[in-house]
Structure formats: C-alpha cells, structure tokens
Coordinates of C-alpha atoms and ligand atoms in Angstrom, one line a residue:
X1 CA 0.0 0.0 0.0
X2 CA 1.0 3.5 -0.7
X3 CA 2.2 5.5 2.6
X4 CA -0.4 8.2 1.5
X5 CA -3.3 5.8 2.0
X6 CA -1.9 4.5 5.2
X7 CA -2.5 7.8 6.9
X8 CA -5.4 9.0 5.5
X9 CA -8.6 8.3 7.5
X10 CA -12.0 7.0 7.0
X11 CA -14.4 9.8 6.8
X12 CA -16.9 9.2 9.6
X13 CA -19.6 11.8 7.6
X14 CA -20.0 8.6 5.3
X15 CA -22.5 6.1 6.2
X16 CA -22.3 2.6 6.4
X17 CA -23.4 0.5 3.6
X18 CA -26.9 -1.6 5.3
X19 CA -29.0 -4.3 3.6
X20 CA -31.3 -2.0 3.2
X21 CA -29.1 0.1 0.7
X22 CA -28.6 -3.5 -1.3
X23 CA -32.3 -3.6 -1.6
X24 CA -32.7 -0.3 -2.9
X25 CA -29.5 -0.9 -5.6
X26 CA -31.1 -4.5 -6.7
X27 CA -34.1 -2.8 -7.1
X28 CA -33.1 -0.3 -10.1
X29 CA -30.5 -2.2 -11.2
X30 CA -32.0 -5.8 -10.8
X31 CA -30.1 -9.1 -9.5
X32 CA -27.3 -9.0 -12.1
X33 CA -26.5 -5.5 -11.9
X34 CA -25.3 -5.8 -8.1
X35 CA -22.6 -7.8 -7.6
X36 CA -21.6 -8.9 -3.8
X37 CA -19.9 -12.4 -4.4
X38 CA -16.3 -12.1 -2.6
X39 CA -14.4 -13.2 -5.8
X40 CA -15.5 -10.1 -7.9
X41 CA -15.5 -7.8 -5.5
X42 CA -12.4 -8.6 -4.6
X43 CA -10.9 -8.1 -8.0
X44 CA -13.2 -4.6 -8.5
X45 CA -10.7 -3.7 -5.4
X46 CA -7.2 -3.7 -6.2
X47 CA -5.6 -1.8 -8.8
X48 CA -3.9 -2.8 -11.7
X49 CA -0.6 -2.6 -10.1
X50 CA -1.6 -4.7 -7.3
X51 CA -0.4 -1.7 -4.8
X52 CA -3.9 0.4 -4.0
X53 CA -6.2 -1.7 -2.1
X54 CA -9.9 -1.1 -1.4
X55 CA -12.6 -2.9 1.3
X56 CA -15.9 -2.2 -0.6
X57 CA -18.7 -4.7 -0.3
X58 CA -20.5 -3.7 -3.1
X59 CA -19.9 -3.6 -7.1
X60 CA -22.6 -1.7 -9.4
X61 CA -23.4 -2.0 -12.7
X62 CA -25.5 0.2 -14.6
X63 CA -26.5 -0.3 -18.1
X64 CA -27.9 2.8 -18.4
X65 CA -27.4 7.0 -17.7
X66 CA -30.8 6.4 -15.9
X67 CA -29.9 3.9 -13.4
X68 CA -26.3 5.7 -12.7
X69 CA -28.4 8.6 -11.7
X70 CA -30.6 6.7 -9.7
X71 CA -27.6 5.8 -7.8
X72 CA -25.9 8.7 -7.4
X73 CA -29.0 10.7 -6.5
X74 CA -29.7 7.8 -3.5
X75 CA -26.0 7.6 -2.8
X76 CA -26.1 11.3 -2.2
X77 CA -29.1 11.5 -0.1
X78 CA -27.7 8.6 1.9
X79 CA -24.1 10.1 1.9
X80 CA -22.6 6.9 0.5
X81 CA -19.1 7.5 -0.8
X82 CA -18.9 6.0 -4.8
X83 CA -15.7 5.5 -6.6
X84 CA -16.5 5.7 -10.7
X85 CA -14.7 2.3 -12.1
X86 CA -13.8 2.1 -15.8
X87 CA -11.4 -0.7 -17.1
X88 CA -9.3 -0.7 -13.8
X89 CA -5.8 0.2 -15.7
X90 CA -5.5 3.7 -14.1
X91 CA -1.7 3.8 -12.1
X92 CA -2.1 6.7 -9.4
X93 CA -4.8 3.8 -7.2
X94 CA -7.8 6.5 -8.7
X95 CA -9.9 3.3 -9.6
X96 CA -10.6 1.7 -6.5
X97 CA -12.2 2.6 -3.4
X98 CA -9.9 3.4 -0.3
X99 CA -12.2 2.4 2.4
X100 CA -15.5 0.7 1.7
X101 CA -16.5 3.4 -1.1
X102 CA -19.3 1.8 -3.4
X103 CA -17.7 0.6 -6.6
X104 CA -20.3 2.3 -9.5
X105 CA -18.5 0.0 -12.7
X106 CA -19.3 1.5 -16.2
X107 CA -18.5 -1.8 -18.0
X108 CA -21.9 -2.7 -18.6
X109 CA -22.5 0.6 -20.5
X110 CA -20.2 -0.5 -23.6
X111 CA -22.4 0.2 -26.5
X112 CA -21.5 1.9 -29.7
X113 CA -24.4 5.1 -30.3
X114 CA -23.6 6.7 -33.7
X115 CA -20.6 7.3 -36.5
X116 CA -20.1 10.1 -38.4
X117 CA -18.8 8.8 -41.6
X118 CA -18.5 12.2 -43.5
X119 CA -16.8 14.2 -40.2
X120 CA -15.3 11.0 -38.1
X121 CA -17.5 11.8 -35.3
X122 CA -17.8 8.8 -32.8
X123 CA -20.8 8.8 -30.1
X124 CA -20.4 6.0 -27.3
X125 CA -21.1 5.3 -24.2
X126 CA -18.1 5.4 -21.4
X127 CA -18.0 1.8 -20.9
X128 CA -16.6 1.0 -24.2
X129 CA -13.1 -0.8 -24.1
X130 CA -10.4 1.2 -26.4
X131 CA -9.8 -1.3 -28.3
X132 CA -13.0 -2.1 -29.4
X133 CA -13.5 1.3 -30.4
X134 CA -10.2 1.0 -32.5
X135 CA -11.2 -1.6 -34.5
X136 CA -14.9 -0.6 -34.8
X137 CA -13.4 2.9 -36.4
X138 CA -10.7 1.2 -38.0
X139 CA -13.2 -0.6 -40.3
X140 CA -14.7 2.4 -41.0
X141 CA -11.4 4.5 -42.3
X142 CA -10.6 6.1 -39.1
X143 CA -8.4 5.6 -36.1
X144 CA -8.5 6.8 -32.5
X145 CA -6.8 9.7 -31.6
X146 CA -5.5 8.4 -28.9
X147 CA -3.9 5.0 -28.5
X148 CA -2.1 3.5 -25.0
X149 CA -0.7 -0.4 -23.5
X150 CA -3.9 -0.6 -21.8
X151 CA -6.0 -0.3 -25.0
X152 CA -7.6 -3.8 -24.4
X153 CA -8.9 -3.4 -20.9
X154 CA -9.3 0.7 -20.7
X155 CA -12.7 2.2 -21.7
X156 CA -12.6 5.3 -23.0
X157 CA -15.2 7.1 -20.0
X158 CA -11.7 6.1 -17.9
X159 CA -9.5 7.9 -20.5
X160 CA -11.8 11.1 -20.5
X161 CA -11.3 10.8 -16.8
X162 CA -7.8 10.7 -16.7
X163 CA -7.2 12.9 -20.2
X164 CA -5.3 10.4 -21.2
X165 CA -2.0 11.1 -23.2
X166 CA -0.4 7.8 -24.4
X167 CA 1.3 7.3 -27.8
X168 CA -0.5 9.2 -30.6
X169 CA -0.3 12.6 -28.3
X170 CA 2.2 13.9 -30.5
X171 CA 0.0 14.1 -33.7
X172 CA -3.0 14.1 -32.5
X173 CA -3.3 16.1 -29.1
X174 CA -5.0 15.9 -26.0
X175 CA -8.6 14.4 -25.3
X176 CA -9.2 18.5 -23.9
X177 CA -9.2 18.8 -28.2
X178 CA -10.6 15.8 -29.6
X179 CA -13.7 15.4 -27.4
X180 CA -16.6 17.0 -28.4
X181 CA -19.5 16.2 -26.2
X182 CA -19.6 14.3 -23.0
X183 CA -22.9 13.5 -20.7
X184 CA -22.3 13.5 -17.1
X185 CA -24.2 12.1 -14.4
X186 CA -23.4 14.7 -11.3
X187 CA -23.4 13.5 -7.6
X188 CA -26.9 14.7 -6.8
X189 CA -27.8 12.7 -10.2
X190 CA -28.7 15.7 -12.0
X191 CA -27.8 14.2 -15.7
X192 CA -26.2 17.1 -17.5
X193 CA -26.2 16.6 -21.5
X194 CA -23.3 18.3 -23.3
X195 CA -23.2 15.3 -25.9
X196 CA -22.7 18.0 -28.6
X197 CA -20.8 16.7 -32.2
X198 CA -20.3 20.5 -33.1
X199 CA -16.2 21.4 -33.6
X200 CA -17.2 24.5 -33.2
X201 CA -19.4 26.2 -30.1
X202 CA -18.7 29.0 -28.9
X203 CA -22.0 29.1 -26.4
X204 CA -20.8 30.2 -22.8
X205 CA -18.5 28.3 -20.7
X206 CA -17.3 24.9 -22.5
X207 CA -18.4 22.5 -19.2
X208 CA -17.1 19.3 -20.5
X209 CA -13.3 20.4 -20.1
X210 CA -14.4 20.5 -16.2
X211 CA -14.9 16.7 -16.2
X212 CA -12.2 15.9 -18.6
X213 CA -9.3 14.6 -16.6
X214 CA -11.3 15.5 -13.4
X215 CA -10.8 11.4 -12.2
X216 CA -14.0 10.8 -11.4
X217 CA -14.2 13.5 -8.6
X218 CA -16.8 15.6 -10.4
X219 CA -19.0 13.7 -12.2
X220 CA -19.6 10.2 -13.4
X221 CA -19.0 10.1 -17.9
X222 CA -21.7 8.2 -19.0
X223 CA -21.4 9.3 -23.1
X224 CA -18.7 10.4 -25.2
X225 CA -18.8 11.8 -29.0
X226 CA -14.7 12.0 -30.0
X227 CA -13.7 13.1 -33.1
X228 CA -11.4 10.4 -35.0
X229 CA -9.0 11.4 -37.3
X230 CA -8.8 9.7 -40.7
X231 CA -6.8 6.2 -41.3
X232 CA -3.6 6.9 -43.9
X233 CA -2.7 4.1 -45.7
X234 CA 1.2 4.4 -45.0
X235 CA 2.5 3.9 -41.9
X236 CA 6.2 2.7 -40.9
X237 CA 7.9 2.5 -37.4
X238 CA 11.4 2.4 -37.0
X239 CA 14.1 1.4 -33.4
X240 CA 16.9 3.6 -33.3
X241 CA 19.9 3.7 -30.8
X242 CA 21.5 6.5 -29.9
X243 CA 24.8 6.5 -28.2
X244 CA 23.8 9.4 -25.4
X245 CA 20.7 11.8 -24.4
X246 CA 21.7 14.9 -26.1
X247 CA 21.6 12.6 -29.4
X248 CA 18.0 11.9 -28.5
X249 CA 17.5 16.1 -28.1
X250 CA 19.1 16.4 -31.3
X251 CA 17.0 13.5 -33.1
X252 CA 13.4 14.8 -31.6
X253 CA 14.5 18.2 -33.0
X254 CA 15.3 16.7 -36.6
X255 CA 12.3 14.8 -36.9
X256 CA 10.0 17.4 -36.4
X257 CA 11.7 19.7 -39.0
X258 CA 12.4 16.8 -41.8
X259 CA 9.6 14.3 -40.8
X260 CA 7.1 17.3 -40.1
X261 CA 3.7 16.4 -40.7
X262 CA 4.1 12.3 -41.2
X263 CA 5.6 12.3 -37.6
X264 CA 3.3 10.6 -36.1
X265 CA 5.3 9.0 -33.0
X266 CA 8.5 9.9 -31.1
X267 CA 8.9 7.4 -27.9
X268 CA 12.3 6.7 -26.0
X269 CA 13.3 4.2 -23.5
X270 CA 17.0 3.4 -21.7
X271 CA 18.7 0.6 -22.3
X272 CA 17.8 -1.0 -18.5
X273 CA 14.4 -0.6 -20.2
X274 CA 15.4 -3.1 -23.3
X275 CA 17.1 -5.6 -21.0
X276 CA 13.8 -5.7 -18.7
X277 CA 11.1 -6.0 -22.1
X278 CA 14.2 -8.5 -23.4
X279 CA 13.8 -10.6 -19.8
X280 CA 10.3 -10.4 -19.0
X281 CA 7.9 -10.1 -22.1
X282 CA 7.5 -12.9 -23.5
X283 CA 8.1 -13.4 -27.4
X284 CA 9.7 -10.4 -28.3
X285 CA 13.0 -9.8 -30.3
X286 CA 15.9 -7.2 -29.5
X287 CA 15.6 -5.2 -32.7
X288 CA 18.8 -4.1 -31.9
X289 CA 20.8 -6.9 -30.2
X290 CA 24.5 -6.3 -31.2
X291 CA 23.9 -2.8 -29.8
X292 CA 25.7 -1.4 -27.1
X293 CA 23.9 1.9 -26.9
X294 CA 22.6 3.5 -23.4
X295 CA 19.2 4.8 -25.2
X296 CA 16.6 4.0 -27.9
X297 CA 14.1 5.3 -29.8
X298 CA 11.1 4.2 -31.9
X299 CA 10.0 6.6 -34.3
X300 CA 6.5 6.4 -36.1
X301 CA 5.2 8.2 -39.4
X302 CA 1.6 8.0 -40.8
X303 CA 1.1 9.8 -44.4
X304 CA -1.0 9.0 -47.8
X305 CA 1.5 8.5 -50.0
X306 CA 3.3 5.1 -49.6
X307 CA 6.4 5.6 -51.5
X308 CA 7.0 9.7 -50.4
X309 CA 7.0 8.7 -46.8
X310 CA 9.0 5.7 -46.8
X311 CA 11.2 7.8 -48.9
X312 CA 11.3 10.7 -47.0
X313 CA 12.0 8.4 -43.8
X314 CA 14.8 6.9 -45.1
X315 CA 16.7 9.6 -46.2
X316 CA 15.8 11.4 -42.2
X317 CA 17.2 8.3 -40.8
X318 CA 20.5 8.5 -43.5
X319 CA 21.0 12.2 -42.7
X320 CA 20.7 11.3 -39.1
X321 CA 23.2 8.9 -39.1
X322 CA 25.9 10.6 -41.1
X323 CA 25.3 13.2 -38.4
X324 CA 26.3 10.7 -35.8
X325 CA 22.8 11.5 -34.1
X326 CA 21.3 7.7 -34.7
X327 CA 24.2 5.3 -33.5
X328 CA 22.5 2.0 -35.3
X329 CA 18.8 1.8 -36.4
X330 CA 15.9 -0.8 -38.2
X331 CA 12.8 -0.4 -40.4
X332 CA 10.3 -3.1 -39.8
X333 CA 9.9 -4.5 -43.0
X334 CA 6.1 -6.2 -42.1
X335 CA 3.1 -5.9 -39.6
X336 CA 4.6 -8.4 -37.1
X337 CA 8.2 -6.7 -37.0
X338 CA 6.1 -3.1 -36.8
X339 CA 3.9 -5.0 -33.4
X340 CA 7.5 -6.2 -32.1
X341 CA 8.7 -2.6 -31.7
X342 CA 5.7 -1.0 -30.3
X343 CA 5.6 -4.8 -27.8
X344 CA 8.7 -3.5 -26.4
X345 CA 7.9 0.0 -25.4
X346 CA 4.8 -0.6 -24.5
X347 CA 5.0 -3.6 -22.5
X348 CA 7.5 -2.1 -20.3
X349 CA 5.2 -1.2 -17.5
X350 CA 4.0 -4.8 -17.3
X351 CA 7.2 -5.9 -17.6
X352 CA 8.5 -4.1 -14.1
X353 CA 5.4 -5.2 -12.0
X354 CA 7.1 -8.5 -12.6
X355 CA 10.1 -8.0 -11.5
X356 CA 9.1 -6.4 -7.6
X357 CA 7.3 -3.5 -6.1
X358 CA 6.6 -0.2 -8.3
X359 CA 7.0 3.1 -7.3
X360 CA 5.8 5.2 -11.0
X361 CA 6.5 8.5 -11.7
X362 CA 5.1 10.5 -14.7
X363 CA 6.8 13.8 -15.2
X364 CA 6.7 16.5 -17.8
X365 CA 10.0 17.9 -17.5
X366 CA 11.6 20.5 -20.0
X367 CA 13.5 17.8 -22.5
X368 CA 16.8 19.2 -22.0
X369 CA 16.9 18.0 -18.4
X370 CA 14.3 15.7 -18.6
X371 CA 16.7 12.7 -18.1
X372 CA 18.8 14.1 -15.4
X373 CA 16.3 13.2 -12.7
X374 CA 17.0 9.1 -13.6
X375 CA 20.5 9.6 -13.5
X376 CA 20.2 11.3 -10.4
X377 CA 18.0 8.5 -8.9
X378 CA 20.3 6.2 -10.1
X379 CA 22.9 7.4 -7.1
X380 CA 20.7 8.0 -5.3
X381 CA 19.4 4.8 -5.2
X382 CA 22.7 2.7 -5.3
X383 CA 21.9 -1.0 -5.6
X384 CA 18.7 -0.9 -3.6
X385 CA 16.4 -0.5 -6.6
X386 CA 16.7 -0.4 -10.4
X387 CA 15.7 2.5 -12.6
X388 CA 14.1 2.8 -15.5
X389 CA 13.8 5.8 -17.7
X390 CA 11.3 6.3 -20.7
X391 CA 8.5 8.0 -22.3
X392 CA 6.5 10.1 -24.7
X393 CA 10.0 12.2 -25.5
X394 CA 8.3 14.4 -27.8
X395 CA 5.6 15.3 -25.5
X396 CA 8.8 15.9 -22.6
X397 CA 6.6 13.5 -20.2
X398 CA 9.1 11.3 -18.8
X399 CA 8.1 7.7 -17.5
X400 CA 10.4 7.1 -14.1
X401 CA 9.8 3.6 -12.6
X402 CA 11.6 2.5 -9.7
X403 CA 11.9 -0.9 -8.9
X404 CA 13.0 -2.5 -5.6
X405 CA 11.9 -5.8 -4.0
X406 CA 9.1 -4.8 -1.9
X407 CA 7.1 -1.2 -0.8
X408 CA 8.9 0.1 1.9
X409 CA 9.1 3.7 3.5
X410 CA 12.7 3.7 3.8
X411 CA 13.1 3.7 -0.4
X412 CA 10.2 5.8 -0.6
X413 CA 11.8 8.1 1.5
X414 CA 15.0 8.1 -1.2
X415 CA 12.9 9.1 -3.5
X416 CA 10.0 11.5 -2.2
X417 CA 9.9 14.4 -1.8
X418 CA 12.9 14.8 -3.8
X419 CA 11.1 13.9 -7.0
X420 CA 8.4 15.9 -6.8
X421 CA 10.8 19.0 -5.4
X422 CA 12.8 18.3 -8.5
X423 CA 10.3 18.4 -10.7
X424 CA 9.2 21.5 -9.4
X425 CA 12.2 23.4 -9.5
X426 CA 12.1 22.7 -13.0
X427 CA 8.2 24.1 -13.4
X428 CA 7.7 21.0 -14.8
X429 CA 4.1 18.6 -13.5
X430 CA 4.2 15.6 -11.2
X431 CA 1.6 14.3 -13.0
X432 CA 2.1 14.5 -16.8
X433 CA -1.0 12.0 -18.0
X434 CA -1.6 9.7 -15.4
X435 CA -3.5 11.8 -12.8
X436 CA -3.6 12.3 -9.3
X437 CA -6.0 9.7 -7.8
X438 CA -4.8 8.7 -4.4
X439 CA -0.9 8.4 -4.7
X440 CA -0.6 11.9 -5.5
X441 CA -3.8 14.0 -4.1
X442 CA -1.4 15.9 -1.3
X443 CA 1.3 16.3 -4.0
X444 CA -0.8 18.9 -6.1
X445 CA 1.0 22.2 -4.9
X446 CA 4.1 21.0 -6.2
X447 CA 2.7 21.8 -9.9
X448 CA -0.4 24.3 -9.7
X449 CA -0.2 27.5 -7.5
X450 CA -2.4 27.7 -3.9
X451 CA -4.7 30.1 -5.5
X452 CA -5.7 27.2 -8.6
X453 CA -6.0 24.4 -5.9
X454 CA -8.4 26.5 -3.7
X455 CA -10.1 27.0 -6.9
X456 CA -10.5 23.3 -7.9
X457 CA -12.0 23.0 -4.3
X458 CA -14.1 25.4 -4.6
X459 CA -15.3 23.8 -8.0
X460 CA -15.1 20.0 -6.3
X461 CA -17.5 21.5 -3.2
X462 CA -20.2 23.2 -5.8
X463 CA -20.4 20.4 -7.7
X464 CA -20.4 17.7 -5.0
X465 CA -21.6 19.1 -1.9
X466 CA -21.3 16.1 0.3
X467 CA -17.6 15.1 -1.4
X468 CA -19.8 11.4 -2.1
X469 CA -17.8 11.0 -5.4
X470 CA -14.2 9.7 -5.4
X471 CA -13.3 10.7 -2.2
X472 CA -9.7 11.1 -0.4
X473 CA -8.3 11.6 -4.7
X474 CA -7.3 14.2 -6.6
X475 CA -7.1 17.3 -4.0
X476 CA -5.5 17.5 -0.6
X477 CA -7.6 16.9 2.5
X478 CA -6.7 20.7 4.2
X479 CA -8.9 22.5 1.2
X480 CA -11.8 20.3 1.2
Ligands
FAD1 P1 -9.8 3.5 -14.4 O1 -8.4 3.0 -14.1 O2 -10.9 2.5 -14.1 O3 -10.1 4.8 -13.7 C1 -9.2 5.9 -13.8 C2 -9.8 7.1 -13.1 O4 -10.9 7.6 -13.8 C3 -10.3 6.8 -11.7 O5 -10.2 8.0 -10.9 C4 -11.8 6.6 -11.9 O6 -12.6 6.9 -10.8 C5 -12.1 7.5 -13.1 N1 -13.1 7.0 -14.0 C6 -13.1 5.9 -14.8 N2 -14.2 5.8 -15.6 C7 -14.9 6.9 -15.2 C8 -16.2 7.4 -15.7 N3 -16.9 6.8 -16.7 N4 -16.7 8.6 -15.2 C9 -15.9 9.2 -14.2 N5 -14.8 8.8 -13.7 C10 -14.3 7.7 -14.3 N6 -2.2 6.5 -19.3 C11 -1.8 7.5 -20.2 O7 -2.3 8.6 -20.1 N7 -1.0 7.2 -21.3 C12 -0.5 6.0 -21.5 O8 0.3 5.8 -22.4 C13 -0.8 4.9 -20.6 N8 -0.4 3.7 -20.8 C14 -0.7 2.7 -19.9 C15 -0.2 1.4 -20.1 C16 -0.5 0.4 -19.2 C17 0.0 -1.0 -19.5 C18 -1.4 0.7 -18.1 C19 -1.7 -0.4 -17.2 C20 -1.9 1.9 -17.9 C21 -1.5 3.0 -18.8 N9 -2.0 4.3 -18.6 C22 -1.7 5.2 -19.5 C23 -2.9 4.6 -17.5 C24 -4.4 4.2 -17.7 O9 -4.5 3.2 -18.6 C25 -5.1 5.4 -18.2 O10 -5.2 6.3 -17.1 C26 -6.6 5.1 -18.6 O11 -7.1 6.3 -19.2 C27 -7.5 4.7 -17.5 O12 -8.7 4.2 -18.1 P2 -9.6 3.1 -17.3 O13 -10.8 2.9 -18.0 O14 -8.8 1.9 -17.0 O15 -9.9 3.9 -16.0
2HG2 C1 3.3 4.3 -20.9 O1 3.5 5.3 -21.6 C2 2.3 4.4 -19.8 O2 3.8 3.2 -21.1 C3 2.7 3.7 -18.5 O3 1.9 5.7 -19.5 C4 3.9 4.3 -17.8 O4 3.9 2.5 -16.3 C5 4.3 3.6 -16.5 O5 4.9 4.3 -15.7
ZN3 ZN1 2.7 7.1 -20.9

C-alpha cells in the first residue's frame, strides 16, 4: 500500500453500507447489476498494479445514464461515498475505493451510439473498451486519436477521466481537443447533457473540459462523442539507438523539422528498459541486439502516400546517421516486426510489476533536463532499486519507474519528496498523464499555485456538496 493511503482516515460523515441500501441498488439495477460475491469484489478492489487496495462490499453496474443517476442521487441522499470504475488500468490507485467506497463500474454501458462517416465523429457510451472502439473505427477509415498499453482493458469514460496522453499525443493532441461532447451524471444525479458533435461552439463556458481529466471527482461520464482522425494508408515505425541523451534532443528536433507532418510517433526508453522488455515479455525480439547503446528510440510516421514517406523516412534516418545522431537503427519491414517494436515499449510497464514493487512517476519535464532526474536517482538509489527511464520524449513526459523488492518507507523516502521537489524546481508537472487519484492527491502544490488548488476546491464542493464522489483523490484533504 501506498504510505499516503496509510494515513489517511475513513471519513466518519459517510454512512455505512446496510441491507437496506442493497435492496434499494437491486431494485433499479435488478439481481445481475449488483454484484456482492467475494471473488468479484475482490478483483473490482485492487488496482492494476496490485499496490492500491480497497474494502468495498459492493460492485454496481448500470446499463444505463438512468440507473447511474438513480444511484448517485440515492447515494447522495444517503451520503454513500462511490468511486466511478472504468477498465481498472488507471496507475495513481484512482480506480478503487480506499475504504468501503461503493464501486459504481461502467463496464456494462459499452455500447457503440452513432458514427459520423462524413466528419469521423464517434458517439459512445463510457464503458466501451479502447480497443474495441479501434477496430470498430478502423473498419470504417478512421483511427483513435488516442492509443495507449492498456487499449484492451481501458474504456474510453476512464480515458476522458484521466485525459489520457499515451502514444499518438504527439500528432493528435489531447482528449481537452478531440472530445466533443460528454454526458455527465453529477453526484446529486442531476444528468447534465453536453453530448454536442459540433467542432465549433462557442456558447458560454465549455463545461465538459471541467470533467475531462477531473478522475472521477466531479461527475460520473456516461457518453462520449470523440472526433477520429482519418486512417492513412502508409505507416512505418522504426528502433533507433542513440549512443547518449543529447543525441535523442538532437533526433526529436530533426524529426520534427524533416519528418514534419508524417511524424506521427517519437517514444524513448533506456537501455535497462530493453534488458527488462528482453527478460520479461514474453516473445519479443531485441531489434537491436548487437547494440551497445545507453538509449533507444522508436520513431513512427503515418502519411497517404506510400512511397514519399518511406522515402522521405529513409533519407531522415541516413541524414541522421551521417550526423552521428542515430548510432545504429531498423525499419520493420512487415506488420509483425512493426507490433514487435511497439511490444517493447509498451509492454514495459507490465514488464516491471514482474520483476518487484513499483514506485511510478510521470513527469513532464523540460526535454533538455528531462533525463537528469534518472540519473540522479540512479545514485541516489545505489543497488537498492533499479531505474528505468522512458517515455512520450516528444511530448517531454518522462516515465520514471523504480523498482525495488518490496514497498517500503525507507526507499520511498530516497525518493519523495525529492522527485516531486525536483520536478518542481524545473516548473515541470508531477503528473504529466496519469492523474492524481490517491498516490498523489497531497502532491498537487508541487505543480499548480495555492490560488488554482483552492479554486478546484471550490469547483469540487459546488459540484459535489457532500464530497460522495471519489473521495480522499485528486485534492488534498486541508482544502476540502
Ligand atoms: P480506471 O483506471 O478505471 O479509472 C481511472 C480514473 O478515472 C479513476 O479515478 C476513476 O474513478 C475514473 N473513472 C473511470 N471511468 C470513469 C467514468 N466513466 N466517469 C468518471 N470517472 C471515471 N495512461 C496514459 O495517459 N498514457 C499511457 O500511455 C498509458 N499507458 C498505460 C499502459 C498500461 C500498461 C497501463 C496499465 C496503464 C496505462 N495508462 C496510461 C494509465 C491508464 O490506462 C489510463 O489512465 C486510462 O485512461 C484509464 O482508463 P480506465 O478505463 O482503466 O480507468
Ligand atoms: C506508458 O507510456 C504508460 O507506457 C505507463 O503511460 C507508464 O507504467 C508507467 O509508468
Ligand atoms: Zn505514458
């Protein structure tokens, strides 16, 4: 368990769940809809890292916006604490409940509304697993704009949650862009409908940016309408060493000015980050293996014109290795050598919750010091835990995951709060595109100013009056 969870305490101003609560729940949402049986629970309660740990009693699921306001509005009345539940991937222990929270699980709302097939305008509902929505689009000439590791468990209500960044950030932007509507069940079950497909609206204040990346502390997303960029035919990925960081700098740089608009990825991992895919996911090839290199990258364009692009790669990748920039590099040639690449970097996260106890950082850090802060954990940290450095370079969010044999307060103490003071000498954010959720709730003032946190709780107390939703995430305890 996370020291911050350790100390925080149960709110006494929640009730108790009672039988007569069960009742009420099996009588909107029917037998199947409320799920008690130990087994399930149990897995609705632990977090995908195995490291946040809930004690709820109860699992929910709606298959409609109705019934989720029919339980908010009784949870509310009866001051029942709820934590929203999408696909369970989330990495900050936002997902599950901290004490006996009610689990309110949107996987039963998974159904496809509309498609746009003249604008790429998708309509959903939040329970819909990425992936699915991928493929469903795919068939149709368009692609996500967003794309992450957890694609086959996340739904996309827990990626409007989080704003998540992943892989495609680069091209494409954030969800703050590419959503266009969202319906929201609020805590008093008022259902507010801003499922607009417009691009442009210009009609007051824009709401829906409130509840994007607001981690299920505002509202519960119950539909989505996401614009989806079109599919282009060519696409190729290449793995690149470089022999040091400023090579990586230089690289980033190039590619935007000579791959400009194919550019379509721009990822970077350490070599500690090879040897752990290389030992731990299973099937995958070293690209690279007679390499020697400390740090690679994996490069992606997307165009329409097959030949132009492959071309115009090419002759970046030449360029860039005259100029001593790329030390050693690969194009996949097919599909499967194109999923081996993209297998490496992003199988890295479940490659180090195999090897011990987690402690994840997501950092946006200006990209000319962004990799300073590994090194320096790396001495810090002698032999008592191994560190990997990667992540979404050309966004400058770093991935730092430390890796020792077990939780304990002593290596967290190596580490925090000289991350998070680190980070914010730099001006950079200690949470790039993960979130807060419950690891780093009391870490907010280390990236927004007192003034915008007091703000957020004054938006958090108008919008959810009895703090039923999420509780003990996102803000700090002394504003509430
Ligand atoms: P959950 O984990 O279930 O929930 C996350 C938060 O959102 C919680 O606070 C929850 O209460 C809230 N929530 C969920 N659904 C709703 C809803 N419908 N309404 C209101 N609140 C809701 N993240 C990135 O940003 N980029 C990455 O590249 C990336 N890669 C990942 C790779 C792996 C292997 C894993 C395990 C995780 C990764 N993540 C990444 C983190 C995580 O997948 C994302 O945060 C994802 O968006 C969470 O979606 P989810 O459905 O699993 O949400
Ligand atoms: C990624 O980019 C994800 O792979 C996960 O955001 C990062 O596990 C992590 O720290
Ligand atoms: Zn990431």
């Amino acid at each position: 368990f996370g020291s911050a969870a350790a100390q925080i305490q149960r709110n006494p101003a929640y009730s108790e769940l009672n039988s007569d609560d069960v009742s009420y729940f099996k009588s909107i949402l029917g037998d199947n809809g409320v799920v008690q049986d130990e087994d399930r629970v149990a897995v609705a309660n632990v977090d995908w890292m195995g490291k946040y740990k809930g004690a709820s009693q109860l699992l929910l699921l709606p298959k409609s916006t109705i019934e989720v306001s029919k339980i908010l509005s009784y949870c509310n009345t009866r001051r029942l604490a709820v934590v929203p539940q999408g696909g369970n991937t989330g990495l900050v222990g936002g997902s599950v409940p901290v004490y006996d929270e009610v689990i309110v699980s949107l996987a039963g709302m998974d159904k496809i509304i509309s498609f746009d097939k003249v604008n790429g305008i998708l309509t959903c509902e939040a329970g819909c697993v990425l992936e699915n929505l991928s493929t469903f689009v795919e068939n149709e000439g368009f692609i996500m704009p967003l794309d992450l590791g957890a694609k086959g468990s996340c739904h996309i209500g827990g990626n409007v949650s989080t704003n998540a960044g992943g892989l495609r950030f680069i091209r494409y932007g954030s969800l703050h862009g590419n959503v266009l509507g969202l319906e929201v069940v609020m805590a008093d079950g008022t259902i507010l409908d801003m499922l607009t497909t417009l691009r442009k609206d210009n009609t007051g204040y824009d709401l829906k940016h409130l509840f994007i990346g607001s981690e299920g502390s505002l509202g519960v997303v119950t539909k989505i309408s996401v614009l989806t960029p079109a599919k282009l035919p060519s696409n190729n990925v290449a793995f690149l060493s470089c022999n040091d960081y400023t090579s990586c700098q230089k690289l980033l740089l190039a590619a935007r000015r000579n791959l400009g608009e194919i550019l379509s990825a721009f990822e970077f991992m350490d070599h500690h980050c090879i040897d752990l895919a290389m030992r731990h996911l299973e099937g995958v090839q070293n690209p690279l293996p007679a390499s020697q290199t400390k740090f690679y990258v994996l490069i992606e364009t997307t165009g329409s014109d097959e030949s132009y692009n492959k071309t115009k790669l090419e002759a970046f990748l030449l360029r860039s290795m005259e100029d001593g920039l790329i030390a050693d590099g690969v194009i996949a040639q097919d599909i499967s050598q194109a999923s081996n690449f993209w297998r490496i970097r992003e199988g890295i996260s479940e490659a180090s919750v195999k090897v011990g106890a987690v402690y994840k950082y997501d950092l946006s850090i200006p990209v000319e010091k962004l990799y300073d802060i590994v090194e320096e954990m790396r001495c810090r940290l002698g032999d008592n835990a191994e560190v990997f450095g990667y992540g979404h370079l050309g966004d400058g969010n770093l991935h730092l995951n430390i890796v020792s044999s077990k939780y304990d307060d002593n290596t967290l103490a190596q580490i925090e709060p000289f991350v998070y003071e680190w980070t914010s000498a730099q001006r950079g954010s200690v949470s790039a595109e993960h979130g807060l959720g419950l690891m780093k709730a009391e870490k907010i003032h280390y990236s927004k100013s007192p003034e915008a946190v007091q703000l957020m709780a004054s938006v958090k107390k108008l919008l959810d009056p009895n703090s039923i939703l999420n509780p003990y995430k996102v803000l700090p305890r002394s504003v509430l």
